[in-house]
Amino acid sequence: MDLVRASMLVPIKKKPKIAQVSTSFCRYEVKFKDVVLFLVERKMGTSRRNFLMELARKRGFQIENELRDSVTHIVAENNSGAEVMDWLQSKKMSDSIKCQILDISWFTECMGAGCPITIESRHQLKVQEDCSASFNMPLSSSCVRVSPYACQRRTPLQDINRIFTDALDILAENYEFLQNKGHRVAFLRASSVLKSLQFPILTMKDVEDLPNLGEEMKYIIEEIIEDGKCPRVVEVINSERYKSFKIFTSIFGVGLMTAEKWYRMGFRTLEDIKNTQDLKLTSMQKHGLLYHEDIAECVSKIEADAVEQIVKNIIWAFVPDAVVTITGGFRRGKNVGHDVDILITCPRKGVEKDILHNTINVLKNQERLFFYNLIESTFDETKRPSKSVDALDHYQKCFLILKLLKKEIEIETTSNGNWKQPNITDLRNWKAVRVDLVVIPYEQYAFAILGWTGSPQFERDLRRYATHEKKMMLDNHALFDKTKNVFLKARTEEDIFTHLGLEYLEPWERNA
Ligand code: DCT
Ligand code: MG
């Protein structure tokens, strides 16, 4: 149908005037006279920016299309404070700007609340990184009492005692392979304490007052101080069981039970598994084997950002106000991970329910899906938070293997300005990447993002702390106060820390 005929079928409406705050043609009532917003288009894209501007106007906000002196709040998405300043400098505006420079999370929360909300430090894009954090960050062996809980320690990504923590982590992993949960957790806790230290361990005096270090762990530390290595760790690394379990559990879909079964059947290598015709494999394991080389190679930050952009482009085409966030290790500042964990929500109640199915359909049409396993939500409101510190959550989610095109990584890289050759060695123009997509109802988002940011050890300790120190139960859905017999509401991660009486830790301080 052509446009002329189409226009004859519908009554001709008066063309709406485009809302412009600085003129008198504004279609919507301005409710908040002191606030004038500006959205940075860089990394947000034109269509999403237009949608969000319209949404803000409907909610009674003033929003400028151009950066003017009247602007009070600049909002950017996926840009650091430094990047926004660079952009302002390129517009010769950096000196004159006296307004707030904020992350999109502030804008989204304002839209959810229907009014400007109080600006908290987490909303502010910092132009210079604040390196002054000193809470429980032991700078020498005698200066601070270290908490036994990871949620009371700041643990940055940089681990200056890696020689010790690697050893303890390998022994913990070996206990995991032996299915000895108690020893595994004890070694992980010990390693986690050392990761928070901001001084190198040089003598046994440096570790004598630290919590979670039993005699066994201290003996290992002593051996490493004296010889630079621990014979027990060397023995584990070279043991047949450890090597085989390491290979088997690196296959997507293979857990400890399957690894144990294969080991008992006499299998030792990847080839043993690939070459056994009558081995019963799940669809997930078959695909895990097929794309093992790529998946075992890990995902770089650049690849993760490209995946995030693909997912955002798809979702924003039909739900422009959806919130799509990378979590897991990448949110904690890691440069590599074994997968890309993405949380999806929408401030409009109920809208999130169809997002995952629609996204999967588009990914299928784009021929990007090597494998997916969609699990519907099993959330039951009547159930209290789980007692287990390692329990899985009940959100609707999808585990997938995504086809990432080499050119998409290149585009992502060049737009960032720092070119790096993608780590793809053969002539294929794609790489298979493991992605988890998780859909969260908006009111549970704070709990979900806290849970999915990790690290797993940080989460374990946070839940233990809630149970043992506060008589509360925390999981990825809710926080329950057993003394008052009520669920405590939280809009942000800070709210949850406050309920628990904990000092707030930024995601990059949770690398426990
Ligand atoms: N998580 C959780 N409950 C589980 C498993 C995981 O709450 N039962 C959280 C903790 C970390 C986060 O989800 C993501 O999990 P991983 O991807 O396994 O951890 P990661 O830190 O992102 O590790 P990697 O960087 O290797 O992907
Ligand atoms: Mg991850």
Short mmCIF file of C-alpha atoms and ligand atoms in Angstrom, two decimals, residues 327-330 337-341, ligand 2:
data_model
loop_
_atom_site.label_atom_id
_atom_site.label_comp_id
_atom_site.label_asym_id
_atom_site.label_seq_id
_atom_site.Cartn_x
_atom_site.Cartn_y
_atom_site.Cartn_z
CA THR A 327 27.61 -8.62 35.03
CA GLY A 328 29.90 -11.43 36.29
CA GLY A 329 33.64 -10.98 36.13
CA PHE A 330 33.52 -8.24 33.47
CA GLY A 337 36.10 -14.50 31.42
CA HIS A 338 34.77 -17.93 30.57
CA ASP A 339 31.40 -16.48 29.52
CA VAL A 340 29.43 -13.25 29.14
CA ASP A 341 26.75 -12.83 31.81
MG MG B 2 31.05 -15.01 33.93
#
